[in-house]
CSV table of C-alpha atoms and ligand atoms in Angstrom, one decimal:
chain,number,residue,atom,x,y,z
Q,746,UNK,CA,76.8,118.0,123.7
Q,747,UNK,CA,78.6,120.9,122.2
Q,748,UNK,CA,81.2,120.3,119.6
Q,749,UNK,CA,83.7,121.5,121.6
Q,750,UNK,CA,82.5,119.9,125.3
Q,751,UNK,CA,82.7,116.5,122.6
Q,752,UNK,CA,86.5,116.8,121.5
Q,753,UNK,CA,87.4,116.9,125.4
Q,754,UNK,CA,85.6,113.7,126.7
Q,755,UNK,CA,85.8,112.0,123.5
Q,756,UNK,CA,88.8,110.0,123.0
Q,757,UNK,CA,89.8,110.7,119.2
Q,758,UNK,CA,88.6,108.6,116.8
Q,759,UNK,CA,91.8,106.8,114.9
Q,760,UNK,CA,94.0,107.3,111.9
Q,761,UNK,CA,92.0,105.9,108.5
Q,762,UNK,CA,93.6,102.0,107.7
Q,763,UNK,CA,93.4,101.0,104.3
Q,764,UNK,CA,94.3,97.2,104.4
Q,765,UNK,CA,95.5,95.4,101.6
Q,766,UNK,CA,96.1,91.4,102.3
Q,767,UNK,CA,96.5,88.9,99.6
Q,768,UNK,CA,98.8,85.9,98.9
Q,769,UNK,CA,102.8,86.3,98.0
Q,770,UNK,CA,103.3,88.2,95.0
Q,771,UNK,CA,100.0,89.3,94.0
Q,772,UNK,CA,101.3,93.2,93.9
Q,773,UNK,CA,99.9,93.8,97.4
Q,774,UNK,CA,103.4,95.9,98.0
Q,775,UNK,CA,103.4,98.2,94.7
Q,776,UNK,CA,99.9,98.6,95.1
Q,777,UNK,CA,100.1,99.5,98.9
Q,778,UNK,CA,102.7,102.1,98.8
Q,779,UNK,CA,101.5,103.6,95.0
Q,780,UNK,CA,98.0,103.9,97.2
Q,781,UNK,CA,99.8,105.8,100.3
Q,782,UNK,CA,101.4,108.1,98.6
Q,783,UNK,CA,98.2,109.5,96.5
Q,784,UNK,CA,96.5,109.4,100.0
Q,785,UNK,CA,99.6,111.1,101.9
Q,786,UNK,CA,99.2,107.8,104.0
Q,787,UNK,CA,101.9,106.1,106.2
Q,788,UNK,CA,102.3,101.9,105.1
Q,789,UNK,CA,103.3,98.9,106.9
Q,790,UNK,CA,105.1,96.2,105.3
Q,791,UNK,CA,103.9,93.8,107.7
Q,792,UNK,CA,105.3,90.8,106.0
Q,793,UNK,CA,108.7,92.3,106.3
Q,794,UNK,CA,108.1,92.3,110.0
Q,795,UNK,CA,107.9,88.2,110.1
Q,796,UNK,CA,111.2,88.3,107.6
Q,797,UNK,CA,113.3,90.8,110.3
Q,798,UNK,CA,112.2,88.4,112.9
Q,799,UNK,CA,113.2,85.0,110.5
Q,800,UNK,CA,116.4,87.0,110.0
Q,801,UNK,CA,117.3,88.3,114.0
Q,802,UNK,CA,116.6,84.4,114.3
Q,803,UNK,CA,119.0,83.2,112.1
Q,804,UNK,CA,121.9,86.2,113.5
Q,805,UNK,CA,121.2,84.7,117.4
Q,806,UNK,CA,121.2,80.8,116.4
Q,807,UNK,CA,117.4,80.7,117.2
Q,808,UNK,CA,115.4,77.8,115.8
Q,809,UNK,CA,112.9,78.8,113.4
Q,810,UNK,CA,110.5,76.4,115.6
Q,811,UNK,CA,111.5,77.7,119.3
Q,812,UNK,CA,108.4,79.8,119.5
Q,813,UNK,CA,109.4,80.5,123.5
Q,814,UNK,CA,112.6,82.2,122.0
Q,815,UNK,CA,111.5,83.5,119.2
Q,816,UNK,CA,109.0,85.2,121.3
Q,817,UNK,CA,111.3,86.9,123.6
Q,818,UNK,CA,113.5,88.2,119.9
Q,819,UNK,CA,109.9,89.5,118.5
Q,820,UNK,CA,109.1,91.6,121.9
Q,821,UNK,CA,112.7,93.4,121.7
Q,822,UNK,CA,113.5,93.4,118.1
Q,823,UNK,CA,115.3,96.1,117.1
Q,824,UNK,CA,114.7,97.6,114.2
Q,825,UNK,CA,113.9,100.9,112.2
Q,826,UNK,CA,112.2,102.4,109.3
Q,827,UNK,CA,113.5,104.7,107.3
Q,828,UNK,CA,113.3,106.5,103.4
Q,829,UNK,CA,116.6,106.4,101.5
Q,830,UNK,CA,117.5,109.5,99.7
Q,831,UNK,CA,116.1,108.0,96.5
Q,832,UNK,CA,112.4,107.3,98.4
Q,833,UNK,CA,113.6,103.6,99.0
Q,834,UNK,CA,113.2,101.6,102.3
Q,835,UNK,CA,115.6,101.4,104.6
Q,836,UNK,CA,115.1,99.0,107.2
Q,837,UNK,CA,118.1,98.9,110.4
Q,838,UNK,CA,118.0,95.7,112.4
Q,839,UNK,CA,120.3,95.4,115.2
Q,840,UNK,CA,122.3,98.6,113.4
Q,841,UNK,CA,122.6,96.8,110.0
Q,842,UNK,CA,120.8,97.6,106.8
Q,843,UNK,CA,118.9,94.5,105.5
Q,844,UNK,CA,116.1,95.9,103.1
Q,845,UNK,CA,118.0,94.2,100.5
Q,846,UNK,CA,118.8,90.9,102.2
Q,847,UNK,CA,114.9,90.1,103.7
Q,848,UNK,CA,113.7,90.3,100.6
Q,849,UNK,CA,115.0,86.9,99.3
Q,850,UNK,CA,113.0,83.8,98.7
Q,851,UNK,CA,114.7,82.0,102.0
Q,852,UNK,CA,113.7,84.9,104.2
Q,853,UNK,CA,110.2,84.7,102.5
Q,854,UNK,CA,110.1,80.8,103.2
Q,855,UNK,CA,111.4,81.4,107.0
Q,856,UNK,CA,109.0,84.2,107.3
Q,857,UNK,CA,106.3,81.9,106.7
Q,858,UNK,CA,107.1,79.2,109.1
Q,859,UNK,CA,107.8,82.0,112.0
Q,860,UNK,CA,104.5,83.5,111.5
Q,861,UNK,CA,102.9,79.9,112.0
Q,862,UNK,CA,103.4,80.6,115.3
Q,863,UNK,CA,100.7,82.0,117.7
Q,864,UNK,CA,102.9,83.6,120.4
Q,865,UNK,CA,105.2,85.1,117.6
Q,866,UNK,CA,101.6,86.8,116.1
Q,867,UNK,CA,100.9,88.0,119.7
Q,868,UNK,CA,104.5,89.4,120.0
Q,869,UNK,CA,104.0,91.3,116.7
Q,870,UNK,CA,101.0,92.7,116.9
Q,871,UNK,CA,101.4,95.4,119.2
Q,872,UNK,CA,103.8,96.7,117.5
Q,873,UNK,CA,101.8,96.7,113.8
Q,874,UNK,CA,99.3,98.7,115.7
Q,875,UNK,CA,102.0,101.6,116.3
Q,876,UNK,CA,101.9,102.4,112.7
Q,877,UNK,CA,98.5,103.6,112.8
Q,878,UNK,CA,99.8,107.2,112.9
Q,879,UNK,CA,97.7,110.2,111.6
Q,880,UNK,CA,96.8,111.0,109.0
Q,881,UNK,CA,96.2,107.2,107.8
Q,882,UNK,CA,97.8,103.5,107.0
Q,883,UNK,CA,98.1,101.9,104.4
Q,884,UNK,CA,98.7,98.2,105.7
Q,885,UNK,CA,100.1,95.4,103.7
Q,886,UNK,CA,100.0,91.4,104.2
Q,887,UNK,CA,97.5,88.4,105.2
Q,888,UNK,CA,95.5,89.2,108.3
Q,889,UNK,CA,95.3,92.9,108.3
Q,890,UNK,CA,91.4,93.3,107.4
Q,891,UNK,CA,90.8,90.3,109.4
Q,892,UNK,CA,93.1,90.5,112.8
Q,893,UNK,CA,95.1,93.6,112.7
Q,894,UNK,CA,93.1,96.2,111.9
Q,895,UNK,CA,89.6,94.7,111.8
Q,896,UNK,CA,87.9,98.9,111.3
Q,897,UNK,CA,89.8,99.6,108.5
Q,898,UNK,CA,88.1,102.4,106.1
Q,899,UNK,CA,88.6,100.0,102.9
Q,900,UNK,CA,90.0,96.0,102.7
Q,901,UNK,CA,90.9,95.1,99.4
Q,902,UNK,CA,92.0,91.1,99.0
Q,903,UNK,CA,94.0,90.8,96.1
Q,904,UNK,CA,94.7,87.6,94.5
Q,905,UNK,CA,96.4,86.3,91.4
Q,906,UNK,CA,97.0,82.0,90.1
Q,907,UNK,CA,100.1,80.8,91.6
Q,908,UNK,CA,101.7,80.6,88.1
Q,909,UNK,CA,101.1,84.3,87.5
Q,910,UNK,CA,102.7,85.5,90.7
Q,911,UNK,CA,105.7,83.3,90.1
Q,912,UNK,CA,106.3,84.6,87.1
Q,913,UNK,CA,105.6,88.2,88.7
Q,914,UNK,CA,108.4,87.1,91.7
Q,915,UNK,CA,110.8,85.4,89.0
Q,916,UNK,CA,110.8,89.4,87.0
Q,917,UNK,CA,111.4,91.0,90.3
Q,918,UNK,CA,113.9,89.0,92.0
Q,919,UNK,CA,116.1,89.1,88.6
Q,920,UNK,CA,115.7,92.7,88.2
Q,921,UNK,CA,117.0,92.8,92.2
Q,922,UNK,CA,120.2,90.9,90.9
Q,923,UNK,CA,119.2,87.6,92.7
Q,924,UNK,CA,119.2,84.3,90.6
Q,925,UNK,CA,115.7,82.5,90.3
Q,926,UNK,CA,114.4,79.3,88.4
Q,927,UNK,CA,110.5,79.6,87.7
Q,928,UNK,CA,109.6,76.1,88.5
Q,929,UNK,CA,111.0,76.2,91.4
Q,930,UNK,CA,109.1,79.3,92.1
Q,931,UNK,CA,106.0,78.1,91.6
Q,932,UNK,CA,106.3,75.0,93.9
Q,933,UNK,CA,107.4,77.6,96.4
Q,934,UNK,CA,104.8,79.8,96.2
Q,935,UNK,CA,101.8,76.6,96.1
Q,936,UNK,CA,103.8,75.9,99.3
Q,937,UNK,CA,103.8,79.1,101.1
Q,938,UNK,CA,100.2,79.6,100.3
Q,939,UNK,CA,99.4,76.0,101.7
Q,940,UNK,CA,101.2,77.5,105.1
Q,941,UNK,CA,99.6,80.6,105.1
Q,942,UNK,CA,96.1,79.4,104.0
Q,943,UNK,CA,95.8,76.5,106.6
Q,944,UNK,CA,97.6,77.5,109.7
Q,945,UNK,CA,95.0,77.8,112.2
Q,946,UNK,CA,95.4,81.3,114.0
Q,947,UNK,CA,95.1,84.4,111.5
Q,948,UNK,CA,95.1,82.6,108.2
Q,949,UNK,CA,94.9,84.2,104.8
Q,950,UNK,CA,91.4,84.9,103.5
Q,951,UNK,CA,89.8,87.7,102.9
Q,952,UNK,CA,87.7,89.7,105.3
Q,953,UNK,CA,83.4,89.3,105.0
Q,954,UNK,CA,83.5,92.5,104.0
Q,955,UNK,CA,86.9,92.7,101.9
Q,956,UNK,CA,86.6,93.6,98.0
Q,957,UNK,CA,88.4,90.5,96.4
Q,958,UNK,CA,90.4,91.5,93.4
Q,959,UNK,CA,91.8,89.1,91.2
Q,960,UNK,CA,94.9,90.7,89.3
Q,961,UNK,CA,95.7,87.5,87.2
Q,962,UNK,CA,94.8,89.4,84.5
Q,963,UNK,CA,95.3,92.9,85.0
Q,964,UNK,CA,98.5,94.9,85.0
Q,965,UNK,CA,99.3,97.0,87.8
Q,966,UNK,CA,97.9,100.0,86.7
Q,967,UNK,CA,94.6,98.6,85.9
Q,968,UNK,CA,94.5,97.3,89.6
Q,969,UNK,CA,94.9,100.8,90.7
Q,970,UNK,CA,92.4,101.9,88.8
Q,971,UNK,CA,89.9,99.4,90.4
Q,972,UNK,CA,91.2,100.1,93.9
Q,973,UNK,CA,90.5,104.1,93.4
Q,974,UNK,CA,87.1,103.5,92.6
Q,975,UNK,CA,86.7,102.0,95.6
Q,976,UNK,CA,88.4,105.0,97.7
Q,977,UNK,CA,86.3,107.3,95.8
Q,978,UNK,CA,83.2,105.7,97.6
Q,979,UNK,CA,84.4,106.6,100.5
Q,980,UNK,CA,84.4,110.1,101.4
Q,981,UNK,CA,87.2,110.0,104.2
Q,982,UNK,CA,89.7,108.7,102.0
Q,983,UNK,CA,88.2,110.2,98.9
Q,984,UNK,CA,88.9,113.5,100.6
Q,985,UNK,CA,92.4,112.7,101.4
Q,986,UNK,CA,93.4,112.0,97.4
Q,987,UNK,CA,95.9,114.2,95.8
F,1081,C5P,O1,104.4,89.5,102.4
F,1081,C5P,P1,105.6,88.7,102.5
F,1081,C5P,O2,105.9,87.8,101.4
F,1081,C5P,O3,106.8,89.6,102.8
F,1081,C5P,O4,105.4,87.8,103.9
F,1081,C5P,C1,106.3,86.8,104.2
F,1081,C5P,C2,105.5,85.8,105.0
F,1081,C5P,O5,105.2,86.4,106.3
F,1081,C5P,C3,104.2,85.3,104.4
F,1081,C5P,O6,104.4,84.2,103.6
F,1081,C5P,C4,103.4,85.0,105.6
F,1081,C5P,O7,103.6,83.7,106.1
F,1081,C5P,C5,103.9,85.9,106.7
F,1081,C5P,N1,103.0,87.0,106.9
F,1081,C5P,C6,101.9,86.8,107.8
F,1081,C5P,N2,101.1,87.8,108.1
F,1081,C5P,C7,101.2,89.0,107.5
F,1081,C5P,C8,102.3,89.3,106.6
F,1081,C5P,C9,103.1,88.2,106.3
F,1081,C5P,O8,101.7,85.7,108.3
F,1081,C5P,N3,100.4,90.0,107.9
């Protein structure tokens, strides 16, 4: 077949997926968007898709357990992405800018008992697959090397001890200007893994063929460092590096 008689049957082969998945504050976020920009990638928050949802919940009086409802919101949720002038997200649900407000530890908690839900999954994941957009993802969350994007180029599962990542959370969310108590924190965390780590459709563990790092130790830039060595093994993200 000649090359070009093959690019006009041949459907095109997609966008590159990086897919980072790891427990709640194991620097899956910093990690994911420090990694798209040295690729030129686009990310996906995904958890932030199951905290808009929690959230349009809340705003139209829906139960966090009426998954018949709460399937109909995640089918027409209306939201958009967008970069702030200062390279920020800005994230417009329903016309109202709620980057700031999803990010607190009762959106993370609601989040977590919305995506318990398999029709809610099914609603959403349509939707995660539009972000595979040329010239590559970089995805974020718990199920992206297993469900989501099971041909992703590279899946890195990155871990930490619960009492690391709370301390990790408890830094952020006081830098953010919200109040926190690190006890409290922890017990949150142990019970958000519990959730996410035994519900039975698309729990969190890592892909057969995921790299498992565990950061409990590291600092961020050390995790980088790891996580380039494994984009360097593989030539179509190596080739993408800037
Ligand atoms: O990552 P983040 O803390 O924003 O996610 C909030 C919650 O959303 C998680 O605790 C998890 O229950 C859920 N989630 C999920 N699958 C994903 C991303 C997040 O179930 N891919």
């Amino acid at each position: 077949m000649s090359a070009e008689f093959e690019r006009m049957v041949m459907p095109p082969s997609p966008a590159p997926v990086v897919a980072i998945d790891g427990p709640s504050g194991s620097g899956k976020g910093t990690i994911a968007h420090r990694l798209a920009s040295l690729l030129g990638f686009h990310v996906l928050d995904s958890g932030s898709l199951y905290r808009l949802l929690a959230l349009a919940a809340q705003h139209h009086g829906v139960g966090l357990d009426n998954e018949a409802a709460l399937q109909v919101l995640a089918g027409h949720l209306d939201v958009q992405f967008r970069q702030g002038p200062d390279g920020d997200a800005v994230i417009i649900l329903e016309g109202e800018d709620v980057a700031t407000e999803i990010r607190s530890e009762e959106m993370g908690k609601a989040a977590s008992l919305v995506a318990a839900l398999p029709a809610v999954r099914a609603a959403l994941l349509q939707r995660q697959h539009e972000f595979r957009e040329e010239p590559g993802l970089v995805a974020d969350g718990r199920d992206m090397g297993t469900v989501v994007f099971p041909d992703a180029s590279l899946k890195i599962f990155l871990t930490a001890t619960a009492e690391a990542r709370a301390e990790r959370r408890y830094r952020q969310l006081l830098e953010k200007g919200f109040s926190a108590s690190l006890p409290a924190l922890v017990d949150d965390i142990r019970a958000r893994d519990e959730r996410d780590i035994n519900r039975p459709i698309a729990p969190l563990k890592p892909a057969d063929d995921a790299i498992v790092l565990d950061s409990t130790r590291l600092g961020i830039d050390e995790v980088m460092a790891r996580v380039l060595r494994e984009i360097e093994q593989i030539p179509e993200l190596k080739r993408r590096l800037k």
